């Protein structure tokens, strides 16, 4: 009797120790693979592992980030931003990303932290390397100053707060880490494409001596060609970011309105802006609505939601195709085989599709609220018009790259800036009185 | 141990009083007061603290005495039941009632001055709470809010003139918030759809905390800001600077690093 109870005691002790140890040994946070991308590109689990390995070698882990010298990223800043949130006796804080950002933007920077689900708009997914509020041409990357402005001013109208009260060094560290997550995310997409597009099949002898095709392994550590290809990709990603400084949209001095203008001059500019707003060339009213309340065309998505929407539509198509075939009588052996193969694929798709949040349409901004997400400096509004809002249906009115031809002239854009900035202060009854002469073409 | 419980309960008044006595020496007492009216609030606070403190010590001592005197392990006296005393009941009903009434009347002027009698001046700034940031809107040169020359800042830094009566409008863009200025002894709940004001005169330049004092969602803890009190000329300069920034029409292209 005594012995039994003692052994019972031992077992419960072991269980307790295992429980405590288990808690301690919780696996450190890891970067998640972009499954939407991987599954759409038919990346096999083996390839997924190999891609994760390569990304790990290039960028390290969330606890120990690592950046090759070619990225130009500052390792010290990354270490300050990464890892668990913690501060020492002197008040130096590390783990800044996890302290301030992770609950929305997620450990991978995929905009899918625990609170992301409750936010509208969803937090930014850094992995595309696309940023909305910047001073550069539409396809170009943002400059450090642009990212800095977003961190300091927040994004009014969204859940992104200002981090202006953090010490400058901490803001710099976070900025570096955001770029790091973008580099990593962009590389991930490129590696998935590379594996899908470039790697073929190799032949290998099985145990009977027959040659069977197997997918070529993705192992840049031992394969020089692959290593070179990966490093080229990284260099391209970095080059794009480094070129941002040369892609800044600088308004032509001659077209910039004077600092001090008489009320009549401003009124004339506003009138001209209104004309353009409703005109066919600028075409603002189509989306922002004839009343500028953002109630025009609303059924488009931004790049982030569109990618998910495409994935969800394809998943639904597969489900329907499988259902139709299951309902069919007399499927032959080949058909049956194909059906079960499709079912296996669909299983993977559905799992990823179930993990996605509801996609949302891009709703054009209500211009009468006076809330400007990308900043309310006149130059900010000008940049939104000139370069559009990258990743969204808001098109660029200026050229897409230096020297090219845009839809509107800069002087015209400045008129629209004046008009847009006057909209929140227009009496609610005025829009009707102020409908432009070409109203017939609009409605 | 005999009388263990009575001694344990004695630790409550001793610990309680010791905490309040020691607090100022550990910098966990009231934050620095930089406002003109804050003195009144602090005096009220201290008055009520002393009043309740004395009552606290008396009742706790009585509690200790009874548990000490009538400890079951040491007390051999037979139990006596008393069925209440009319006089005693009257005393401990009327005394607190009168005290509470006194406090209610005594603080009326302070409350009215803080919450009911806004100065007849134009608001210097409008504060908007939103999940999870404080946004500030200053009237432009025309001194009128909600006109095209307003300056709107979202970086959580509020600039105000020192030694001057300041009137602020406070609104919310979404849910309940509470605009709390601990160093000015002011707190105002912010209710969507309701126009509220806050007024004060700061006596000292410098930067002080702004916090949200009403649980407003998961990001409540990060909803903080900083208020800076500047001399009038510096404040005017700051406004001009912010206005110029808002009117910026040029970009600064960083010099190429070689």
XYZ file of C-alpha atoms in Angstrom:
701
model
C 0.000 0.000 0.000
C 2.728 2.344 1.046
C 4.725 1.506 -2.047
C 1.831 2.188 -4.354
C 1.185 5.571 -2.878
C 4.859 6.425 -3.114
C 4.986 5.481 -6.789
C 1.835 7.494 -7.334
C 3.527 10.413 -5.668
C 6.532 9.982 -7.924
C 4.362 9.935 -11.020
C 2.564 13.089 -10.010
C 5.923 14.749 -9.315
C 7.177 13.766 -12.728
C 3.973 15.061 -14.284
C 4.325 18.328 -12.417
C 7.969 18.739 -13.394
C 7.104 17.927 -17.025
C 4.308 20.488 -16.927
C 6.548 23.213 -15.544
C 9.366 22.302 -17.927
C 6.865 22.222 -20.753
C 5.780 25.736 -19.938
C 9.367 26.927 -19.813
C 10.249 25.218 -23.056
C 7.485 26.957 -25.053
C 8.907 27.160 -28.535
C 10.343 30.579 -29.379
C 8.298 32.606 -31.845
C 9.057 31.751 -35.443
C 8.393 33.428 -38.758
C 5.373 31.983 -40.506
C 5.553 31.053 -44.152
C 3.320 32.967 -46.550
C 0.910 30.096 -47.125
C -1.330 31.928 -49.581
C 1.670 32.390 -51.824
C 3.114 28.923 -51.176
C -0.137 27.064 -51.794
C -1.053 29.058 -54.914
C 2.382 28.214 -56.275
C 2.015 24.524 -55.482
C 5.020 24.552 -53.170
C 5.451 21.061 -51.726
C 6.052 20.657 -47.978
C 9.694 19.733 -48.748
C 10.179 22.940 -50.702
C 8.409 24.905 -47.970
C 10.900 23.568 -45.457
C 13.811 24.332 -47.742
C 12.554 27.876 -48.379
C 12.130 28.379 -44.636
C 15.709 27.174 -44.150
C 17.071 29.547 -46.764
C 15.102 32.447 -45.253
C 16.421 31.457 -41.844
C 19.973 31.545 -43.154
C 19.405 34.948 -44.774
C 17.416 36.642 -42.018
C 17.674 34.620 -38.789
C 14.756 34.275 -36.409
C 12.446 36.730 -34.622
C 14.611 36.343 -31.510
C 17.898 36.595 -33.343
C 17.449 38.614 -36.495
C 20.269 38.649 -38.906
C 20.933 40.704 -41.985
C 23.639 40.144 -44.554
C 25.884 43.165 -45.142
C 24.454 43.430 -48.666
C 21.070 44.449 -47.195
C 22.620 47.530 -45.624
C 20.482 46.955 -42.534
C 21.951 47.886 -39.161
C 22.257 44.721 -37.054
C 22.418 46.657 -33.791
C 19.118 48.407 -34.539
C 17.519 45.098 -35.508
C 18.604 43.487 -32.251
C 17.171 46.458 -30.352
C 13.811 46.029 -32.076
C 13.657 42.224 -32.075
C 13.357 39.617 -29.381
C 11.186 39.577 -26.271
C 10.223 42.960 -24.821
C 12.489 43.752 -21.912
C 14.223 46.728 -20.369
C 17.295 46.912 -18.160
C 17.883 48.942 -14.995
C 19.058 51.959 -16.935
C 15.797 51.970 -18.831
C 17.168 50.788 -22.164
C 14.360 48.918 -23.835
C 14.796 46.094 -26.281
C 12.179 43.946 -28.001
C 10.497 47.137 -29.208
C 8.652 45.477 -32.072
C 7.027 43.010 -29.721
C 6.249 45.744 -27.224
C 4.590 48.179 -29.605
C 3.782 46.568 -32.949
C 3.408 42.821 -32.846
C -0.144 42.607 -31.581
C -1.369 44.173 -34.807
C 1.355 43.600 -37.374
C 2.219 40.047 -36.298
C 5.566 38.437 -35.620
C 6.163 37.910 -39.347
C 4.992 41.394 -40.248
C 2.049 39.899 -42.101
C -0.455 42.267 -40.516
C -2.084 39.361 -38.728
C -1.381 39.894 -35.058
C -3.994 38.929 -32.463
C -5.776 42.293 -32.584
C -5.682 42.585 -36.385
C -9.022 40.838 -36.765
C -10.827 43.662 -34.974
C -9.370 46.461 -37.028
C -10.650 48.213 -40.099
C -8.556 48.726 -42.123
C -6.465 45.659 -41.395
C -2.909 46.440 -40.283
C -0.304 46.683 -43.031
C 1.242 43.458 -44.279
C 4.899 44.405 -44.736
C 5.757 41.332 -46.783
C 4.715 42.837 -50.099
C 7.096 45.719 -49.550
C 4.288 48.036 -50.677
C 3.625 51.159 -48.629
C 0.805 53.611 -49.217
C 2.023 56.839 -47.699
C 5.248 57.906 -49.290
C 6.835 60.671 -51.307
C 8.080 58.513 -54.179
C 6.694 57.452 -57.553
C 3.915 54.874 -57.415
C 5.929 51.675 -57.976
C 8.931 52.876 -55.941
C 9.685 51.977 -52.344
C 9.197 54.519 -49.551
C 12.141 56.479 -48.233
C 13.213 56.193 -44.598
C 11.745 59.651 -44.043
C 8.373 58.444 -45.289
C 8.304 55.494 -42.905
C 9.525 57.785 -40.157
C 6.634 60.178 -40.737
C 4.121 57.352 -40.434
C 5.674 56.178 -37.165
C 5.730 59.684 -35.697
C 2.314 60.892 -36.883
C 0.489 57.596 -36.884
C -2.185 57.085 -39.511
C -5.213 59.214 -38.571
C -8.465 57.463 -39.321
C -6.979 54.045 -38.540
C -5.831 52.255 -35.393
C -2.205 53.177 -36.057
C -1.171 55.521 -33.242
C 1.687 57.976 -33.097
C 5.000 56.846 -31.644
C 6.358 60.366 -31.391
C 6.933 60.028 -27.667
C 9.431 57.179 -28.033
C 13.100 58.172 -27.975
C 14.449 58.823 -31.461
C 16.737 55.803 -31.340
C 13.789 53.511 -30.670
C 11.812 54.886 -33.613
C 14.906 54.369 -35.804
C 15.225 50.780 -34.583
C 11.575 50.048 -35.365
C 11.929 51.615 -38.787
C 14.892 49.360 -39.524
C 12.954 46.331 -38.352
C 9.975 47.158 -40.572
C 12.331 47.297 -43.546
C 13.897 44.031 -42.425
C 10.485 42.345 -42.334
C 9.740 43.739 -45.794
C 13.025 42.449 -47.186
C 12.309 39.061 -45.686
C 8.738 38.985 -46.985
C 9.735 40.070 -50.480
C 12.509 37.474 -50.560
C 10.046 34.829 -49.451
C 7.701 35.579 -52.352
C 10.622 35.584 -54.764
C 11.973 32.275 -53.470
C 8.560 30.682 -53.848
C 8.377 31.956 -57.444
C 11.931 30.811 -58.094
C 11.220 27.294 -56.884
C 8.020 27.239 -58.940
C 9.454 28.718 -62.127
C 13.093 27.685 -62.201
C 13.589 24.382 -60.433
C 12.785 21.413 -62.642
C 13.054 17.756 -61.989
C 16.081 15.568 -61.587
C 16.331 11.860 -62.210
C 17.383 9.553 -59.474
C 17.822 5.768 -59.289
C 15.410 4.007 -57.015
C 16.237 0.724 -55.267
C 15.435 -1.283 -58.445
C 17.882 0.714 -60.524
C 15.154 2.519 -62.465
C 15.488 6.224 -63.124
C 12.594 8.145 -61.535
C 12.024 11.891 -61.766
C 12.142 13.756 -58.457
C 11.835 17.492 -57.895
C 15.256 19.116 -57.937
C 16.247 19.956 -54.352
C 16.409 23.614 -53.387
C 19.637 23.858 -51.486
C 21.625 27.029 -52.145
C 24.103 26.027 -49.412
C 25.589 23.318 -51.621
C 24.446 24.422 -55.076
C 26.507 27.347 -56.364
C 24.077 28.318 -59.143
C 21.162 28.434 -56.759
C 23.186 30.410 -54.260
C 24.039 32.940 -56.920
C 20.393 33.197 -57.986
C 19.269 33.772 -54.392
C 21.923 36.415 -53.788
C 20.920 38.150 -57.032
C 17.311 38.243 -55.867
C 18.349 39.719 -52.537
C 20.506 42.312 -54.278
C 17.524 43.276 -56.478
C 15.210 43.649 -53.495
C 17.761 45.781 -51.670
C 18.553 47.847 -54.767
C 14.893 48.815 -55.127
C 14.797 50.097 -51.552
C 18.084 51.887 -51.911
C 16.877 53.603 -55.077
C 13.895 55.129 -53.225
C 15.869 58.315 -52.584
C 16.204 58.894 -56.332
C 12.503 58.286 -56.894
C 11.190 61.125 -54.750
C 8.546 63.206 -56.471
C 9.814 66.771 -56.386
C 7.212 69.271 -57.559
C 8.431 71.682 -60.206
C 9.180 74.986 -58.527
C 7.353 77.020 -61.185
C 4.046 75.214 -60.690
C 3.982 75.491 -56.875
C 1.349 78.029 -55.805
C 2.604 81.106 -53.985
C 2.773 80.904 -50.190
C 0.635 83.982 -49.715
C -2.343 84.101 -52.023
C -5.332 86.404 -51.955
C -8.718 84.813 -51.159
C -9.729 85.422 -54.796
C -6.718 83.533 -56.095
C -7.442 80.630 -53.766
C -11.079 80.632 -54.850
C -10.071 80.517 -58.510
C -7.751 77.588 -57.767
C -10.521 75.784 -55.892
C -12.902 76.349 -58.822
C -10.330 74.928 -61.221
C -9.796 71.982 -58.886
C -13.522 71.294 -58.730
C -13.717 71.366 -62.503
C -10.966 68.739 -62.675
C -12.482 66.685 -59.860
C -15.631 66.148 -61.892
C -13.835 66.065 -65.219
C -13.106 62.988 -67.284
C -9.336 63.289 -67.106
C -8.784 63.339 -63.353
C -11.894 61.243 -62.879
C -11.968 61.704 -59.095
C -15.756 61.672 -58.833
C -16.052 58.134 -60.188
C -14.677 56.722 -56.950
C -14.931 59.564 -54.445
C -18.483 60.159 -55.564
C -20.246 63.212 -56.962
C -20.510 64.516 -53.399
C -16.904 63.585 -52.495
C -18.249 61.479 -49.641
C -16.342 58.435 -50.902
C -19.559 56.882 -52.108
C -18.624 56.293 -55.734
C -17.303 53.028 -57.071
C -16.599 50.827 -54.054
C -16.227 47.266 -55.314
C -12.478 47.127 -55.855
C -9.861 45.807 -53.432
C -6.352 46.793 -52.530
C -3.467 44.437 -53.386
C -3.480 42.797 -49.969
C -7.178 41.971 -49.941
C -7.200 41.125 -53.625
C -4.559 38.418 -53.164
C -6.723 36.808 -50.509
C -9.878 37.252 -52.538
C -8.306 35.505 -55.530
C -7.258 32.673 -53.247
C -10.721 32.348 -51.732
C -12.396 32.380 -55.142
C -10.080 29.632 -56.372
C -10.784 27.565 -53.229
C -14.504 27.932 -53.842
C -14.039 26.905 -57.477
C -12.201 23.750 -56.403
C -14.895 22.898 -53.882
C -17.548 23.266 -56.540
C -15.632 21.188 -59.081
C -15.170 18.373 -56.558
C -18.808 18.509 -55.561
C -20.011 18.289 -59.167
C -17.799 15.318 -59.888
C -18.844 13.553 -56.685
C -22.444 13.934 -57.746
C -21.686 12.446 -61.160
C -22.433 8.762 -61.578
C -20.056 6.444 -63.397
C -16.709 8.143 -62.979
C -14.026 5.952 -64.529
C -10.855 4.859 -62.720
C -8.769 7.730 -64.082
C -11.507 10.152 -63.098
C -11.629 8.708 -59.603
C -7.883 9.024 -59.264
C -7.948 12.615 -60.423
C -10.813 13.343 -58.022
C -8.943 11.990 -55.009
C -5.815 13.909 -56.022
C -7.896 17.077 -56.335
C -9.438 16.373 -52.953
C -5.987 16.238 -51.361
C -5.026 19.550 -52.965
C -8.329 21.085 -51.948
C -7.701 20.013 -48.349
C -4.563 22.156 -48.282
C -6.280 25.117 -49.953
C -9.241 24.977 -47.634
C -7.034 24.954 -44.547
C -5.293 28.124 -45.686
C -8.557 29.710 -46.848
C -10.130 29.087 -43.437
C -7.268 30.911 -41.762
C -7.835 34.091 -43.785
C -9.897 36.995 -42.549
C -12.872 38.289 -44.441
C -11.632 40.333 -47.372
C -12.655 43.955 -47.495
C -13.243 46.294 -50.386
C -11.183 49.419 -50.750
C -13.566 52.231 -49.846
C -12.590 55.563 -51.439
C -11.827 58.234 -48.882
C -14.603 60.504 -47.707
C -12.981 63.815 -48.554
C -15.358 65.850 -46.421
C -14.128 64.440 -43.129
C -10.820 66.219 -43.200
C -8.994 63.094 -42.091
C -5.899 62.465 -44.173
C -4.266 59.141 -43.478
C -1.030 59.942 -45.235
C -0.641 63.340 -43.593
C -2.307 66.681 -44.192
C 0.605 68.785 -45.372
C -0.162 70.202 -48.799
C 2.766 68.233 -50.176
C 1.257 65.017 -48.765
C -1.997 65.560 -50.659
C 0.005 66.460 -53.748
C 1.974 63.207 -53.476
C -1.237 61.189 -53.100
C -2.478 62.738 -56.357
C 0.811 62.549 -58.207
C 1.769 58.984 -57.301
C -1.614 57.621 -56.296
C -1.780 55.342 -53.291
C 0.401 52.316 -53.960
C -1.384 49.003 -53.589
C -4.847 50.553 -53.832
C -7.195 51.458 -56.689
C -6.228 55.149 -56.274
C -4.260 55.758 -59.475
C -1.315 58.035 -60.054
C -2.174 61.245 -61.889
C 1.468 61.882 -62.520
C 3.929 59.684 -64.389
C 4.902 56.294 -62.982
C 8.607 57.059 -63.234
C 10.777 60.126 -63.695
C 10.503 61.651 -67.150
C 7.360 59.783 -68.227
C 4.022 61.356 -69.117
C 1.227 61.666 -66.553
C -2.505 62.271 -66.917
C -2.530 65.641 -65.224
C -0.073 68.495 -65.116
C 1.405 69.512 -61.798
C -0.432 72.830 -61.858
C -3.691 70.938 -62.225
C -2.791 68.696 -59.303
C -2.150 71.738 -57.113
C -5.636 72.978 -58.032
C -7.107 69.671 -56.906
C -5.088 69.926 -53.672
C -6.758 73.278 -53.036
C -10.172 71.852 -53.823
C -9.710 68.746 -51.659
C -8.467 70.796 -48.720
C -11.479 73.094 -49.030
C -14.027 70.243 -49.066
C -14.307 69.632 -45.286
C -15.156 73.287 -44.761
C -17.722 73.599 -47.513
C -21.231 74.055 -46.128
C -23.166 70.818 -46.571
C -25.670 72.490 -48.858
C -23.073 73.898 -51.198
C -22.262 70.864 -53.349
C -25.629 71.104 -55.045
C -25.261 74.773 -55.842
C -21.713 74.235 -56.903
C -22.216 71.414 -59.358
C -19.915 72.132 -62.252
C -21.009 73.165 -65.698
C -20.093 69.782 -67.146
C -22.394 68.019 -64.681
C -24.103 66.292 -67.611
C -20.971 64.348 -68.442
C -20.675 63.078 -64.880
C -24.148 61.948 -63.961
C -0.511 31.551 19.468
C -2.862 33.488 21.665
C -4.364 36.637 20.225
C -2.767 35.929 16.842
C -5.736 37.240 14.889
C -6.098 40.404 16.854
C -2.410 41.207 16.311
C -2.709 40.370 12.629
C -5.619 42.765 12.245
C -3.624 45.430 14.080
C -1.177 45.336 11.168
C -3.890 46.720 8.875
C -4.114 50.214 10.457
C -0.364 50.285 11.127
C 0.515 49.263 7.559
C -2.154 51.533 6.121
C -0.962 54.621 7.942
C 2.705 53.797 7.355
C 2.084 53.570 3.595
C 0.656 57.075 3.468
C 3.351 58.500 5.727
C 6.176 56.926 3.723
C 4.709 57.479 0.223
C 6.044 61.020 -0.354
C 9.584 59.844 0.480
C 9.402 57.175 -2.226
C 8.061 59.512 -4.920
C 4.745 57.698 -5.071
C 2.704 60.584 -3.786
C 0.785 63.136 -5.901
C 2.600 64.226 -9.061
C 3.939 67.756 -9.267
C 1.171 70.321 -9.509
C 1.771 73.002 -12.142
C -1.707 74.507 -12.276
C -3.216 77.493 -10.566
C -6.333 75.727 -9.313
C -4.553 72.456 -8.416
C -3.896 73.713 -4.898
C -7.649 73.671 -4.168
C -7.980 70.121 -5.440
C -4.974 68.962 -3.440
C -6.238 70.687 -0.286
C -9.624 69.020 -0.709
C -7.915 65.714 -1.279
C -5.794 66.112 1.857
C -8.721 67.322 3.946
C -10.786 64.274 3.017
C -7.765 62.031 3.455
C -7.125 63.299 6.988
C -10.785 63.108 7.879
C -11.206 59.550 6.668
C -7.759 58.714 8.046
C -8.797 59.661 11.571
C -12.024 57.672 11.267
C -10.000 54.787 9.858
C -7.596 54.798 12.826
C -10.426 55.016 15.373
C -12.508 52.210 13.872
C -9.494 49.968 13.297
C -8.329 50.535 16.876
C -11.792 49.660 18.183
C -11.779 46.548 16.031
C -8.377 45.615 17.430
C -9.416 46.280 20.999
C -12.499 44.075 20.767
C -10.680 41.192 19.128
C -7.907 41.500 21.731
C -10.158 41.881 24.777
C -12.637 39.176 23.808
C -10.325 36.588 22.258
C -12.037 33.217 22.855
C -8.812 31.562 24.060
C -8.203 34.085 26.851
C -11.604 35.543 27.644
C -13.444 33.587 30.360
C -16.267 36.119 30.827
C -19.718 34.933 29.850
C -21.110 36.298 26.643
C -23.408 39.295 26.946
C -25.946 40.085 24.257
C -27.090 43.658 23.865
C -29.926 44.557 21.532
C -28.644 47.807 20.140
C -28.700 51.287 21.555
C -30.968 53.929 20.137
C -28.616 56.744 21.129
C -25.633 55.025 19.514
C -27.563 54.330 16.313
C -28.524 57.980 16.110
C -24.966 59.102 16.635
C -23.424 56.951 13.933
C -26.135 57.770 11.443
C -26.250 61.494 11.980
C -22.526 62.075 12.367
C -21.498 60.580 8.975
C -24.535 62.142 7.310
C -23.571 65.569 8.561
C -19.945 64.987 7.597
C -20.879 63.924 4.061
C -23.222 66.851 3.709
C -20.464 69.147 4.885
C -18.037 67.749 2.297
C -20.678 68.084 -0.408
C -21.221 71.754 0.379
C -17.582 72.482 1.152
C -16.314 71.330 -2.271
C -19.128 72.892 -4.295
C -17.168 75.972 -5.261
C -14.163 73.910 -6.360
C -16.364 71.696 -8.516
C -18.181 74.615 -10.036
C -14.946 76.357 -10.886
C -13.474 73.226 -12.444
C -16.521 71.987 -14.312
C -19.290 74.553 -14.578
C -17.926 78.026 -15.151
C -15.868 78.089 -18.315
C -14.033 81.347 -18.916
C -15.516 83.442 -21.677
C -12.630 83.069 -24.110
C -12.142 81.356 -27.467
C -10.910 77.749 -27.270
C -7.194 77.485 -27.916
C -7.272 73.880 -29.045
C -9.657 71.051 -29.743
C -8.663 67.617 -28.453
C -10.067 64.540 -30.162
C -9.667 61.136 -28.600
C -9.671 58.230 -30.978
C -8.631 54.635 -30.642
C -5.749 55.031 -29.724
C -4.353 58.488 -30.062
C -5.004 62.065 -28.973
C -5.306 64.410 -31.947
C -5.058 68.169 -31.540
C -6.627 70.892 -33.675
C -5.581 74.498 -33.208
C -7.523 77.367 -34.728
C -5.359 79.084 -37.297
C -4.686 82.818 -37.514
C -8.421 83.548 -37.598
C -8.783 82.144 -34.054
C -11.799 80.099 -35.104
C -11.958 76.329 -34.958
C -13.190 74.281 -37.904
C -12.064 76.650 -40.594
C -9.715 75.997 -43.484
C -6.689 77.434 -41.697
C -6.861 75.014 -38.729
C -3.718 73.186 -37.752
C -4.225 69.506 -37.021
C -1.561 67.443 -35.284
C -1.630 63.718 -34.697
C 1.775 63.251 -33.106
C 0.510 63.270 -29.513
C 2.288 66.503 -28.574
C 0.142 69.364 -27.342
C 1.611 72.862 -27.062
C -0.040 75.489 -24.877
C 0.917 78.877 -23.439
C 1.928 79.126 -19.798
C 0.554 81.683 -17.260
C -2.572 82.159 -19.328
C -6.131 80.967 -19.021
C -6.605 78.173 -21.558
C -9.913 76.809 -22.783
C -9.936 73.500 -24.625
C -12.726 71.671 -26.407
C -12.706 67.909 -26.007
C -14.445 65.405 -28.231
C -14.216 61.779 -29.200
C -14.090 60.269 -32.661
C -15.256 56.828 -31.582
C -15.754 55.584 -28.020
C -15.490 56.818 -24.432
C -12.105 58.188 -23.453
C -10.970 60.370 -20.595
C -8.501 63.186 -21.070
C -6.356 63.216 -17.954
C -3.699 65.779 -17.077
C -2.309 64.533 -13.747
C 0.014 67.515 -13.308
C -2.915 69.908 -13.705
C -5.281 67.930 -11.509
C -7.793 67.760 -14.334
C -9.667 64.886 -15.845
C -12.529 65.039 -18.286
C -14.425 62.089 -19.686
C -14.824 62.289 -23.438
C -18.136 61.166 -24.833
C -18.779 60.759 -28.543
C -21.248 63.338 -29.773
C -20.845 65.546 -26.717
C -18.918 68.805 -26.628
C -16.923 69.142 -23.469
C -14.475 71.732 -22.308
C -11.602 71.991 -19.901
C -9.929 75.149 -18.680
C -6.927 75.934 -16.550
C -3.922 78.153 -16.123
C -0.537 76.463 -16.014
C 2.152 78.070 -13.907
C 5.271 76.312 -15.098
C 6.870 75.623 -18.460
C 7.895 72.095 -19.374
C 6.461 68.825 -20.675
C 3.873 66.850 -18.727
C 1.962 63.619 -19.268
C -1.370 63.191 -20.986
C -3.038 59.857 -20.423
C -6.333 58.213 -21.217
C -8.128 57.469 -17.962
C -11.085 55.540 -19.333
C -10.656 51.984 -20.591
C -11.336 52.523 -24.281
C -10.227 49.261 -25.867
C -7.229 46.984 -26.212
C -4.876 49.871 -27.016
C -5.935 51.999 -24.022
C -2.510 51.678 -22.420
C -0.753 53.221 -25.403
C -3.062 56.191 -25.632
C -0.770 58.757 -24.131
C 0.595 62.134 -25.064
C 2.600 65.000 -23.742
C 1.571 68.579 -23.069
C 4.221 71.278 -23.333
C 3.717 74.673 -21.723
C 5.612 77.450 -23.463
C 5.881 81.201 -22.887
C 3.421 83.052 -25.117
C 6.010 84.158 -27.689
C 7.444 80.647 -28.002
C 3.914 79.294 -28.301
C 3.081 81.695 -31.117
C 6.309 80.702 -32.814
C 5.430 77.024 -32.436
C 1.986 77.604 -33.951
C 3.553 79.421 -36.863
C 6.041 76.626 -37.344
C 3.286 73.992 -37.317
C 1.255 76.067 -39.764
C 4.215 76.366 -42.082
C 4.777 72.641 -41.873
C 1.172 71.992 -42.790
C 1.438 74.341 -45.734
C 4.630 72.689 -46.987
C 4.615 72.335 -50.744
C 8.209 71.273 -51.201
C 10.163 68.152 -50.386
C 13.586 68.028 -48.925
C 15.593 65.586 -50.969
C 18.356 64.124 -48.823
C 21.868 64.766 -50.086
C 23.473 61.812 -51.806
C 25.883 60.061 -49.489
C 29.127 59.243 -51.129
